[in-house]
PDB file of C-alpha atoms in Angstrom:
ATOM      1  CA  MET H  27       4.499 -14.676  -6.693  1.00  0.00           C
ATOM      2  CA  GLU H  28       7.154 -17.185  -5.774  1.00  0.00           C
ATOM      3  CA  PRO H  29       7.946 -19.666  -7.007  1.00  0.00           C
ATOM      4  CA  THR H  30       6.885 -18.627 -10.266  1.00  0.00           C
ATOM      5  CA  VAL H  31       8.630 -15.125 -10.034  1.00  0.00           C
ATOM      6  CA  PRO H  32      11.127 -15.080  -7.454  1.00  0.00           C
ATOM      7  CA  ASN H  33      11.564 -12.230  -5.051  1.00  0.00           C
ATOM      8  CA  GLY H  34      13.880  -9.850  -6.651  1.00  0.00           C
ATOM      9  CA  ALA H  35      13.140 -10.660 -10.258  1.00  0.00           C
ATOM     10  CA  PHE H  36      13.403  -8.380 -12.817  1.00  0.00           C
ATOM     11  CA  GLY H  37       9.966  -7.964 -14.801  1.00  0.00           C
ATOM     12  CA  ILE H  38       8.350  -6.380 -17.803  1.00  0.00           C
ATOM     13  CA  GLY H  39       4.717  -5.450 -17.391  1.00  0.00           C
ATOM     14  CA  TRP H  40       2.426  -3.843 -19.836  1.00  0.00           C
ATOM     15  CA  MET H  41       0.091  -1.338 -18.405  1.00  0.00           C
ATOM     16  CA  GLY H  42      -2.152  -1.268 -21.739  1.00  0.00           C
ATOM     17  CA  ALA H  43      -2.819  -4.966 -21.569  1.00  0.00           C
ATOM     18  CA  TYR H  44      -6.452  -4.554 -20.511  1.00  0.00           C
ATOM     19  CA  TRP H  45      -7.294  -1.271 -22.341  1.00  0.00           C
ATOM     20  CA  TRP H  46      -9.196  -3.338 -24.731  1.00  0.00           C
ATOM     21  CA  ARG H  47      -9.842  -6.966 -23.077  1.00  0.00           C
ATOM     22  CA  GLU H  48     -10.492  -8.082 -19.685  1.00  0.00           C
ATOM     23  CA  PRO H  49      -7.834  -9.811 -17.443  1.00  0.00           C
ATOM     24  CA  GLN H  50      -7.890 -13.880 -18.027  1.00  0.00           C
ATOM     25  CA  VAL H  51      -7.808 -16.695 -15.798  1.00  0.00           C
ATOM     26  CA  GLY H  52      -4.063 -17.608 -15.561  1.00  0.00           C
ATOM     27  CA  ASP H  53      -2.416 -13.990 -16.092  1.00  0.00           C
ATOM     28  CA  ILE H  54      -0.069 -12.757 -13.805  1.00  0.00           C
ATOM     29  CA  VAL H  55      -1.674  -9.272 -13.134  1.00  0.00           C
ATOM     30  CA  MET H  56      -0.050  -6.061 -11.490  1.00  0.00           C
ATOM     31  CA  ILE H  57      -2.469  -4.812  -8.685  1.00  0.00           C
ATOM     32  CA  ARG H  58      -2.185  -1.021  -8.132  1.00  0.00           C
ATOM     33  CA  LEU H  59      -2.256   0.444  -4.388  1.00  0.00           C
ATOM     34  CA  ALA H  60      -2.055   4.125  -3.926  1.00  0.00           C
ATOM     35  CA  GLY H  61      -0.104   4.874  -7.152  1.00  0.00           C
ATOM     36  CA  ASP H  62       2.174   2.967  -9.709  1.00  0.00           C
ATOM     37  CA  HIS H  63       5.229   2.842  -8.028  1.00  0.00           C
ATOM     38  CA  VAL H  64       4.490  -0.209  -5.725  1.00  0.00           C
ATOM     39  CA  LEU H  65       2.181  -3.084  -7.147  1.00  0.00           C
ATOM     40  CA  PHE H  66       1.199  -6.793  -6.039  1.00  0.00           C
ATOM     41  CA  LEU H  67       1.645  -9.397  -8.589  1.00  0.00           C
ATOM     42  CA  LYS H  68      -1.045 -11.917  -8.395  1.00  0.00           C
ATOM     43  CA  ARG H  69      -2.506 -14.549 -10.582  1.00  0.00           C
ATOM     44  CA  VAL H  70      -6.135 -14.348 -11.599  1.00  0.00           C
ATOM     45  CA  LEU H  71      -8.026 -17.320 -10.503  1.00  0.00           C
ATOM     46  CA  ALA H  72     -11.453 -16.494 -11.184  1.00  0.00           C
ATOM     47  CA  GLN H  73     -13.513 -14.030 -13.258  1.00  0.00           C
ATOM     48  CA  PRO H  74     -16.713 -11.522 -12.395  1.00  0.00           C
ATOM     49  CA  GLY H  75     -19.618 -13.549 -11.592  1.00  0.00           C
ATOM     50  CA  GLU H  76     -18.093 -16.862 -10.909  1.00  0.00           C
ATOM     51  CA  LEU H  77     -18.738 -18.828  -7.604  1.00  0.00           C
ATOM     52  CA  VAL H  78     -15.342 -19.324  -5.631  1.00  0.00           C
ATOM     53  CA  GLU H  79     -14.212 -21.554  -2.943  1.00  0.00           C
ATOM     54  CA  PHE H  80     -11.250 -23.283  -1.230  1.00  0.00           C
ATOM     55  CA  ARG H  81     -11.718 -26.813  -0.098  1.00  0.00           C
ATOM     56  CA  HIS H  82      -8.674 -28.441   1.641  1.00  0.00           C
ATOM     57  CA  GLY H  83      -6.331 -26.205  -0.409  1.00  0.00           C
ATOM     58  CA  GLU H  84      -8.178 -26.830  -3.702  1.00  0.00           C
ATOM     59  CA  LEU H  85      -9.719 -24.025  -5.853  1.00  0.00           C
ATOM     60  CA  TRP H  86     -13.592 -24.784  -6.639  1.00  0.00           C
ATOM     61  CA  VAL H  87     -15.135 -22.599  -9.266  1.00  0.00           C
ATOM     62  CA  ASN H  88     -18.859 -23.040  -9.979  1.00  0.00           C
ATOM     63  CA  GLY H  89     -18.742 -26.262  -8.183  1.00  0.00           C
ATOM     64  CA  GLN H  90     -15.906 -27.807 -10.060  1.00  0.00           C
ATOM     65  CA  PRO H  91     -12.182 -28.205  -9.163  1.00  0.00           C
ATOM     66  CA  ARG H  92     -10.114 -25.961 -11.140  1.00  0.00           C
ATOM     67  CA  PRO H  93      -6.609 -27.481 -11.847  1.00  0.00           C
ATOM     68  CA  GLU H  94      -3.678 -25.230 -10.756  1.00  0.00           C
ATOM     69  CA  PRO H  95      -0.567 -26.486 -12.147  1.00  0.00           C
ATOM     70  CA  TYR H  96       1.632 -23.510 -11.003  1.00  0.00           C
ATOM     71  CA  VAL H  97       1.108 -24.017  -7.448  1.00  0.00           C
ATOM     72  CA  ARG H  98       3.501 -26.597  -6.000  1.00  0.00           C
ATOM     73  CA  TRP H  99       2.891 -26.427  -2.417  1.00  0.00           C
ATOM     74  CA  LYS H 100      -0.647 -26.254  -0.684  1.00  0.00           C
ATOM     75  CA  TRP H 101      -1.722 -25.800   2.694  1.00  0.00           C
ATOM     76  CA  ASP H 102      -5.082 -26.807   3.794  1.00  0.00           C
ATOM     77  CA  TRP H 103      -7.150 -23.620   2.833  1.00  0.00           C
ATOM     78  CA  ASN H 104     -10.980 -23.626   3.341  1.00  0.00           C
ATOM     79  CA  SER H 105     -13.094 -20.825   2.523  1.00  0.00           C
ATOM     80  CA  ALA H 106     -16.854 -20.095   2.363  1.00  0.00           C
ATOM     81  CA  PRO H 107     -18.446 -20.166  -1.006  1.00  0.00           C
ATOM     82  CA  LEU H 108     -18.590 -16.493  -2.578  1.00  0.00           C
ATOM     83  CA  ARG H 109     -19.795 -15.298  -5.736  1.00  0.00           C
ATOM     84  CA  LEU H 110     -17.771 -12.531  -7.433  1.00  0.00           C
ATOM     85  CA  GLY H 111     -19.199  -9.098  -8.100  1.00  0.00           C
ATOM     86  CA  PRO H 112     -19.502  -7.861 -11.737  1.00  0.00           C
ATOM     87  CA  ASP H 113     -16.296  -6.032 -11.579  1.00  0.00           C
ATOM     88  CA  GLU H 114     -14.435  -8.266  -8.986  1.00  0.00           C
ATOM     89  CA  TYR H 115     -11.575 -11.029  -9.634  1.00  0.00           C
ATOM     90  CA  LEU H 116     -10.133 -13.526  -7.330  1.00  0.00           C
ATOM     91  CA  VAL H 117      -6.300 -13.163  -7.514  1.00  0.00           C
ATOM     92  CA  MET H 118      -3.740 -14.992  -5.309  1.00  0.00           C
ATOM     93  CA  GLY H 119      -0.104 -15.744  -5.383  1.00  0.00           C
ATOM     94  CA  ASP H 120       1.268 -19.130  -6.465  1.00  0.00           C
ATOM     95  CA  ARG H 121       2.941 -19.782  -2.999  1.00  0.00           C
ATOM     96  CA  ARG H 122       0.196 -21.365  -0.861  1.00  0.00           C
ATOM     97  CA  ASP H 123       2.519 -23.294   1.709  1.00  0.00           C
ATOM     98  CA  MET H 124       1.362 -20.822   4.549  1.00  0.00           C
ATOM     99  CA  PRO H 125      -2.171 -20.259   6.225  1.00  0.00           C
ATOM    100  CA  ARG H 126      -4.401 -18.396   4.206  1.00  0.00           C
ATOM    101  CA  SER H 127      -4.380 -15.638   6.775  1.00  0.00           C
ATOM    102  CA  SER H 128      -0.808 -14.850   6.231  1.00  0.00           C
ATOM    103  CA  HIS H 129      -1.294 -14.765   2.623  1.00  0.00           C
ATOM    104  CA  THR H 130      -2.181 -11.362   0.644  1.00  0.00           C
ATOM    105  CA  GLY H 131      -4.648 -12.755  -1.917  1.00  0.00           C
ATOM    106  CA  GLY H 132      -8.584 -12.568  -2.300  1.00  0.00           C
ATOM    107  CA  VAL H 133     -10.971 -10.181  -4.245  1.00  0.00           C
ATOM    108  CA  VAL H 134      -9.844  -7.371  -6.168  1.00  0.00           C
ATOM    109  CA  ARG H 135     -11.893  -4.640  -7.943  1.00  0.00           C
ATOM    110  CA  ARG H 136     -11.265  -4.530 -11.779  1.00  0.00           C
ATOM    111  CA  ASP H 137     -10.159  -0.781 -11.613  1.00  0.00           C
ATOM    112  CA  ARG H 138      -7.339  -2.032  -9.370  1.00  0.00           C
ATOM    113  CA  ILE H 139      -5.626  -4.174 -11.943  1.00  0.00           C
ATOM    114  CA  ALA H 140      -3.231  -2.058 -13.484  1.00  0.00           C
ATOM    115  CA  GLY H 141      -1.824  -4.347 -16.256  1.00  0.00           C
ATOM    116  CA  LYS H 142      -0.136  -7.787 -17.158  1.00  0.00           C
ATOM    117  CA  LEU H 143       3.264  -9.071 -16.364  1.00  0.00           C
ATOM    118  CA  LEU H 144       4.838 -10.168 -19.666  1.00  0.00           C
ATOM    119  CA  TRP H 145       8.096 -11.229 -18.674  1.00  0.00           C
ATOM    120  CA  TRP H 146      10.685 -11.650 -15.879  1.00  0.00           C
ATOM    121  CA  PHE H 147      13.956 -12.898 -15.352  1.00  0.00           C
ATOM    122  CA  GLY H 148      15.494 -14.039 -11.904  1.00  0.00           C
ATOM    123  CA  THR H 149      16.809 -16.490  -9.962  1.00  0.00           C
ATOM    124  CA  ALA H 150      15.372 -17.917  -6.623  1.00  0.00           C
ATOM    125  CA  HIS H 151      17.721 -15.586  -4.637  1.00  0.00           C
ATOM    126  CA  GLY H 152      17.013 -12.577  -6.624  1.00  0.00           C
TER     127      GLY H 152
ATOM    128  CA  MET N  26      21.839  47.999 -27.429  1.00  0.00           C
ATOM    129  CA  VAL N  27      23.305  47.980 -23.669  1.00  0.00           C
ATOM    130  CA  VAL N  28      19.713  49.358 -22.131  1.00  0.00           C
ATOM    131  CA  ARG N  29      18.141  46.432 -24.285  1.00  0.00           C
ATOM    132  CA  ASN N  30      20.546  43.735 -22.985  1.00  0.00           C
ATOM    133  CA  ARG N  31      19.728  44.920 -19.264  1.00  0.00           C
ATOM    134  CA  THR N  32      16.147  44.611 -19.884  1.00  0.00           C
ATOM    135  CA  TRP N  33      16.493  41.036 -21.322  1.00  0.00           C
ATOM    136  CA  ILE N  34      18.692  40.082 -18.104  1.00  0.00           C
ATOM    137  CA  ALA N  35      16.105  41.751 -15.859  1.00  0.00           C
ATOM    138  CA  ALA N  36      13.340  39.876 -17.335  1.00  0.00           C
ATOM    139  CA  VAL N  37      15.227  36.392 -17.296  1.00  0.00           C
ATOM    140  CA  LEU N  38      15.872  36.834 -13.619  1.00  0.00           C
ATOM    141  CA  ALA N  39      12.592  37.895 -12.563  1.00  0.00           C
ATOM    142  CA  GLY N  40      11.210  34.839 -14.357  1.00  0.00           C
ATOM    143  CA  ALA N  41      13.418  32.545 -12.801  1.00  0.00           C
ATOM    144  CA  GLY N  42      12.735  34.067  -9.456  1.00  0.00           C
ATOM    145  CA  ALA N  43       9.166  33.871 -10.314  1.00  0.00           C
ATOM    146  CA  LEU N  44       9.566  30.070 -11.089  1.00  0.00           C
ATOM    147  CA  GLY N  45      11.577  29.718  -8.184  1.00  0.00           C
ATOM    148  CA  TRP N  46       9.202  31.075  -5.725  1.00  0.00           C
ATOM    149  CA  TRP N  47       6.302  28.968  -7.466  1.00  0.00           C
ATOM    150  CA  LEU N  48       8.296  25.848  -7.022  1.00  0.00           C
ATOM    151  CA  THR N  49       9.311  26.209  -3.536  1.00  0.00           C
ATOM    152  CA  ARG N  50       5.887  28.493  -2.329  1.00  0.00           C
ATOM    153  CA  PRO N  51       4.538  27.379   0.926  1.00  0.00           C
ATOM    154  CA  CYS N  52       1.426  25.176   0.268  1.00  0.00           C
ATOM    155  CA  ASP N  53      -0.665  23.155   2.312  1.00  0.00           C
ATOM    156  CA  GLU N  54      -0.359  20.057   0.087  1.00  0.00           C
ATOM    157  CA  ARG N  55       3.775  20.309   0.148  1.00  0.00           C
ATOM    158  CA  TYR N  56       3.189  20.924   4.145  1.00  0.00           C
ATOM    159  CA  LEU N  57       1.204  17.772   4.551  1.00  0.00           C
ATOM    160  CA  LYS N  58       3.281  15.558   2.643  1.00  0.00           C
ATOM    161  CA  SER N  59       6.466  16.962   4.458  1.00  0.00           C
ATOM    162  CA  GLN N  60       4.597  16.117   7.807  1.00  0.00           C
ATOM    163  CA  LEU N  61       3.651  12.659   6.631  1.00  0.00           C
ATOM    164  CA  VAL N  62       7.252  11.819   5.857  1.00  0.00           C
ATOM    165  CA  ARG N  63       8.272  13.485   9.195  1.00  0.00           C
ATOM    166  CA  LEU N  64       5.834  11.234  10.729  1.00  0.00           C
ATOM    167  CA  ALA N  65       7.263   8.178   9.304  1.00  0.00           C
ATOM    168  CA  ARG N  66      10.787   9.088  10.215  1.00  0.00           C
ATOM    169  CA  THR N  67       9.509   9.332  13.745  1.00  0.00           C
ATOM    170  CA  LEU N  68       8.061   6.159  13.749  1.00  0.00           C
ATOM    171  CA  GLU N  69      11.046   4.326  12.614  1.00  0.00           C
ATOM    172  CA  LYS N  70      13.490   2.565  14.861  1.00  0.00           C
ATOM    173  CA  SER N  71      16.887   1.855  14.138  1.00  0.00           C
ATOM    174  CA  GLY N  72      18.371  -0.084  17.051  1.00  0.00           C
ATOM    175  CA  PRO N  73      17.892  -0.481  20.841  1.00  0.00           C
ATOM    176  CA  GLU N  74      16.395   2.524  22.458  1.00  0.00           C
ATOM    177  CA  SER N  75      15.638   3.754  26.024  1.00  0.00           C
ATOM    178  CA  VAL N  76      12.337   3.611  27.418  1.00  0.00           C
ATOM    179  CA  PHE N  77      12.497   7.504  27.841  1.00  0.00           C
ATOM    180  CA  GLU N  78      13.162   7.569  23.950  1.00  0.00           C
ATOM    181  CA  THR N  79      10.531   5.311  23.225  1.00  0.00           C
ATOM    182  CA  ALA N  80       8.005   7.505  25.342  1.00  0.00           C
ATOM    183  CA  GLN N  81       9.430  10.461  23.543  1.00  0.00           C
ATOM    184  CA  ARG N  82       9.016   9.186  20.045  1.00  0.00           C
ATOM    185  CA  ALA N  83       5.399   7.993  20.978  1.00  0.00           C
ATOM    186  CA  THR N  84       4.319  11.297  22.240  1.00  0.00           C
ATOM    187  CA  ALA N  85       5.804  13.292  19.142  1.00  0.00           C
ATOM    188  CA  VAL N  86       3.754  10.714  16.838  1.00  0.00           C
ATOM    189  CA  ALA N  87       0.472  11.327  19.012  1.00  0.00           C
ATOM    190  CA  ASN N  88       1.092  14.985  19.077  1.00  0.00           C
ATOM    191  CA  ALA N  89       0.338  14.824  15.313  1.00  0.00           C
ATOM    192  CA  MET N  90      -3.039  13.532  15.970  1.00  0.00           C
ATOM    193  CA  ALA N  91      -6.273  14.957  16.815  1.00  0.00           C
ATOM    194  CA  GLU N  92      -7.526  14.448  20.352  1.00  0.00           C
ATOM    195  CA  ASP N  93     -10.121  12.270  18.944  1.00  0.00           C
ATOM    196  CA  VAL N  94      -8.234  10.504  16.449  1.00  0.00           C
ATOM    197  CA  ILE N  95      -9.366   7.064  15.048  1.00  0.00           C
ATOM    198  CA  VAL N  96      -6.680   4.858  13.695  1.00  0.00           C
ATOM    199  CA  GLU N  97      -7.950   1.660  11.755  1.00  0.00           C
ATOM    200  CA  SER N  98      -4.654  -0.308  12.039  1.00  0.00           C
ATOM    201  CA  GLY N  99      -5.928  -3.366   9.900  1.00  0.00           C
ATOM    202  CA  ARG N 100      -4.092  -5.767  12.280  1.00  0.00           C
ATOM    203  CA  PRO N 101      -6.026  -7.802  14.468  1.00  0.00           C
ATOM    204  CA  GLU N 102      -3.591  -7.559  17.508  1.00  0.00           C
ATOM    205  CA  LEU N 103      -4.047  -3.854  17.235  1.00  0.00           C
ATOM    206  CA  GLY N 104      -7.637  -3.371  16.046  1.00  0.00           C
ATOM    207  CA  THR N 105      -8.992   0.238  16.028  1.00  0.00           C
ATOM    208  CA  VAL N 106      -7.490   2.983  18.225  1.00  0.00           C
ATOM    209  CA  HIS N 107      -9.471   5.640  19.547  1.00  0.00           C
ATOM    210  CA  GLY N 108      -7.929   8.911  21.019  1.00  0.00           C
ATOM    211  CA  ARG N 109      -4.414  10.461  21.006  1.00  0.00           C
ATOM    212  CA  ALA N 110      -3.674   8.976  24.309  1.00  0.00           C
ATOM    213  CA  ASP N 111      -4.238   5.340  22.986  1.00  0.00           C
ATOM    214  CA  VAL N 112      -2.283   6.297  20.061  1.00  0.00           C
ATOM    215  CA  ARG N 113       0.614   7.025  22.090  1.00  0.00           C
ATOM    216  CA  GLN N 114       0.375   3.625  23.968  1.00  0.00           C
ATOM    217  CA  ALA N 115      -0.069   1.644  20.866  1.00  0.00           C
ATOM    218  CA  VAL N 116       3.041   3.238  19.209  1.00  0.00           C
ATOM    219  CA  ALA N 117       5.166   2.685  22.318  1.00  0.00           C
ATOM    220  CA  GLN N 118       3.829  -0.900  22.436  1.00  0.00           C
ATOM    221  CA  VAL N 119       4.808  -1.546  18.866  1.00  0.00           C
ATOM    222  CA  ARG N 120       8.393   0.181  19.152  1.00  0.00           C
ATOM    223  CA  ALA N 121       9.056  -1.932  22.290  1.00  0.00           C
ATOM    224  CA  SER N 122       8.040  -5.348  20.359  1.00  0.00           C
ATOM    225  CA  VAL N 123      10.770  -4.816  17.390  1.00  0.00           C
ATOM    226  CA  HIS N 124      14.422  -3.978  17.576  1.00  0.00           C
ATOM    227  CA  GLU N 125      14.227  -2.122  14.196  1.00  0.00           C
ATOM    228  CA  LEU N 126      11.629  -0.743  12.112  1.00  0.00           C
ATOM    229  CA  GLN N 127      12.018   0.704   8.775  1.00  0.00           C
ATOM    230  CA  ILE N 128       9.013   2.716   6.834  1.00  0.00           C
ATOM    231  CA  ASP N 129       9.140   3.614   3.236  1.00  0.00           C
ATOM    232  CA  LEU N 130       6.285   5.886   1.673  1.00  0.00           C
ATOM    233  CA  PHE N 131       5.456   5.774  -2.143  1.00  0.00           C
ATOM    234  CA  ASP N 132       2.970   7.509  -4.144  1.00  0.00           C
ATOM    235  CA  VAL N 133       1.910  10.208  -1.516  1.00  0.00           C
ATOM    236  CA  ASN N 134      -1.229  12.072  -2.964  1.00  0.00           C
ATOM    237  CA  THR N 135      -2.733  14.900  -1.129  1.00  0.00           C
ATOM    238  CA  LYS N 136      -6.114  16.275  -1.908  1.00  0.00           C
ATOM    239  CA  LEU N 137      -7.507  19.175  -0.212  1.00  0.00           C
ATOM    240  CA  GLU N 138     -11.296  19.359   0.194  1.00  0.00           C
ATOM    241  CA  PRO N 139     -13.344  22.749  -0.393  1.00  0.00           C
ATOM    242  CA  GLY N 140     -12.685  25.002   2.317  1.00  0.00           C
ATOM    243  CA  ARG N 141      -9.088  23.929   2.629  1.00  0.00           C
ATOM    244  CA  THR N 142      -9.714  22.986   6.249  1.00  0.00           C
ATOM    245  CA  THR N 143      -9.840  19.029   5.640  1.00  0.00           C
ATOM    246  CA  ALA N 144      -7.365  16.996   3.519  1.00  0.00           C
ATOM    247  CA  VAL N 145      -7.172  13.473   2.456  1.00  0.00           C
ATOM    248  CA  GLN N 146      -3.765  11.692   1.669  1.00  0.00           C
ATOM    249  CA  ARG N 147      -3.310   8.390   0.256  1.00  0.00           C
ATOM    250  CA  CYS N 148      -0.113   6.346   0.098  1.00  0.00           C
ATOM    251  CA  THR N 149       1.725   3.314  -0.201  1.00  0.00           C
ATOM    252  CA  VAL N 150       3.293   2.105   2.900  1.00  0.00           C
ATOM    253  CA  ARG N 151       6.108  -0.490   3.028  1.00  0.00           C
ATOM    254  CA  ALA N 152       7.173  -1.359   6.779  1.00  0.00           C
ATOM    255  CA  VAL N 153       9.775  -3.870   7.640  1.00  0.00           C
ATOM    256  CA  GLY N 154      10.071  -4.945  11.165  1.00  0.00           C
ATOM    257  CA  ARG N 155      12.983  -6.913  12.767  1.00  0.00           C
ATOM    258  CA  LEU N 156      13.066  -8.859  15.853  1.00  0.00           C
ATOM    259  CA  HIS N 157      16.102 -10.937  16.587  1.00  0.00           C
ATOM    260  CA  ASP N 158      16.733 -12.895  13.180  1.00  0.00           C
ATOM    261  CA  ARG N 159      13.262 -12.961  11.995  1.00  0.00           C
ATOM    262  CA  SER N 160      11.837 -10.153   9.916  1.00  0.00           C
ATOM    263  CA  GLU N 161       8.072  -9.403   9.075  1.00  0.00           C
ATOM    264  CA  ARG N 162       7.310  -7.005   6.305  1.00  0.00           C
ATOM    265  CA  GLY N 163       4.134  -5.717   4.972  1.00  0.00           C
ATOM    266  CA  THR N 164       2.826  -3.393   2.107  1.00  0.00           C
ATOM    267  CA  THR N 165      -0.373  -1.609   2.441  1.00  0.00           C
ATOM    268  CA  GLU N 166      -2.192   1.509   1.074  1.00  0.00           C
ATOM    269  CA  VAL N 167      -3.302   3.936   3.808  1.00  0.00           C
ATOM    270  CA  GLU N 168      -5.858   6.706   3.745  1.00  0.00           C
ATOM    271  CA  VAL N 169      -4.949   9.734   6.190  1.00  0.00           C
ATOM    272  CA  ARG N 170      -7.327  12.513   7.072  1.00  0.00           C
ATOM    273  CA  TRP N 171      -6.013  15.801   8.288  1.00  0.00           C
ATOM    274  CA  ILE N 172      -7.971  18.513   9.880  1.00  0.00           C
ATOM    275  CA  ARG N 173      -6.897  22.202  10.327  1.00  0.00           C
ATOM    276  CA  GLN N 174      -7.315  23.045  14.009  1.00  0.00           C
ATOM    277  CA  SER N 175      -6.542  26.103  15.520  1.00  0.00           C
ATOM    278  CA  VAL N 176      -2.955  24.840  16.615  1.00  0.00           C
ATOM    279  CA  GLY N 177      -2.212  23.693  13.010  1.00  0.00           C
ATOM    280  CA  TRP N 178      -2.744  20.570  10.630  1.00  0.00           C
ATOM    281  CA  ARG N 179      -3.636  17.282  12.929  1.00  0.00           C
ATOM    282  CA  ILE N 180      -4.520  13.905  11.661  1.00  0.00           C
ATOM    283  CA  GLY N 181      -8.281  12.884  12.410  1.00  0.00           C
ATOM    284  CA  TYR N 182      -8.377   9.659  10.736  1.00  0.00           C
ATOM    285  CA  VAL N 183      -5.966   6.626   9.781  1.00  0.00           C
ATOM    286  CA  LYS N 184      -7.165   3.655   7.757  1.00  0.00           C
ATOM    287  CA  MET N 185      -5.440   1.026   5.952  1.00  0.00           C
ATOM    288  CA  VAL N 186      -7.332   0.539   2.743  1.00  0.00           C
ATOM    289  CA  GLU N 187      -8.097  -3.330   1.897  1.00  0.00           C
ATOM    290  CA  VAL N 188      -7.190  -3.499  -1.760  1.00  0.00           C
ATOM    291  CA  VAL N 189      -7.111  -7.266  -1.839  1.00  0.00           C
ATOM    292  CA  ARG N 190     -10.332  -8.584   0.281  1.00  0.00           C
ATOM    293  CA  PRO N 191      -9.791 -12.010   1.911  1.00  0.00           C
ATOM    294  CA  LEU N 192     -11.866 -14.739   1.270  1.00  0.00           C
ATOM    295  CA  PRO N 193     -14.694 -15.383   4.034  1.00  0.00           C
ATOM    296  CA  ASP N 194     -13.772 -18.083   6.340  1.00  0.00           C
ATOM    297  CA  ALA N 195     -15.561 -21.491   5.749  1.00  0.00           C
TER     298      ALA N 195
END
């Protein structure tokens, strides 16, 4: 999640954040792998049912460009349009200065979203 | 009074013994977890090694697999590996391509299926490979299917679980 959350930063997440509400666009969420000891941190870019696409590094949702003020550097990402399923979210990191194939980001199922990052502290060098 | 005290001490010791046995009793779940950890340690590389050692480690990893094992590596350069012999070759290739390889396992969950002849393990694997001054790291969820054979438990299937699915290419 660099540059927003530097590598090695100390953060506090709330696992109950989505017990009663759904993840919102812009939330930084924790994504569960086999358990809760190692989690991916990603930003929610689009919600279920939305049509998503990247055109020359810009995010387009439902045929409209969606501003992303938190992204500082962009690579020329392009993807085919994709309609998200009923329990699918589009998530990406904020660091996009690399080819899309080198970035861990894309579509994630709702049950993989473990919670929300509330607060973090750390410098660029951890 | 002395008899009563002795009875209490004997009961406490028996209870502690039973608890100790229960905590350390041999069970398939614990055995399979230890085997997975052992496999990860065998895969690791801490520095330069001889061709002989590379072959020895690759053979040790391959020996934990069933003859017809399938490994879906999730890496385009490796693809899907079929069979023990190809696993041996792929492991030797990976070891030869890095100077150091560190593997950490987290959240190892083992579930034996009914009949206790097959088991599914899921865990999070974090790997760091170093080559000269460059290092590459990756974190993924891995599914391992074990099969109980006449020679013991062997791995029949390994798959990298795609938690985050990339968007389709334009």
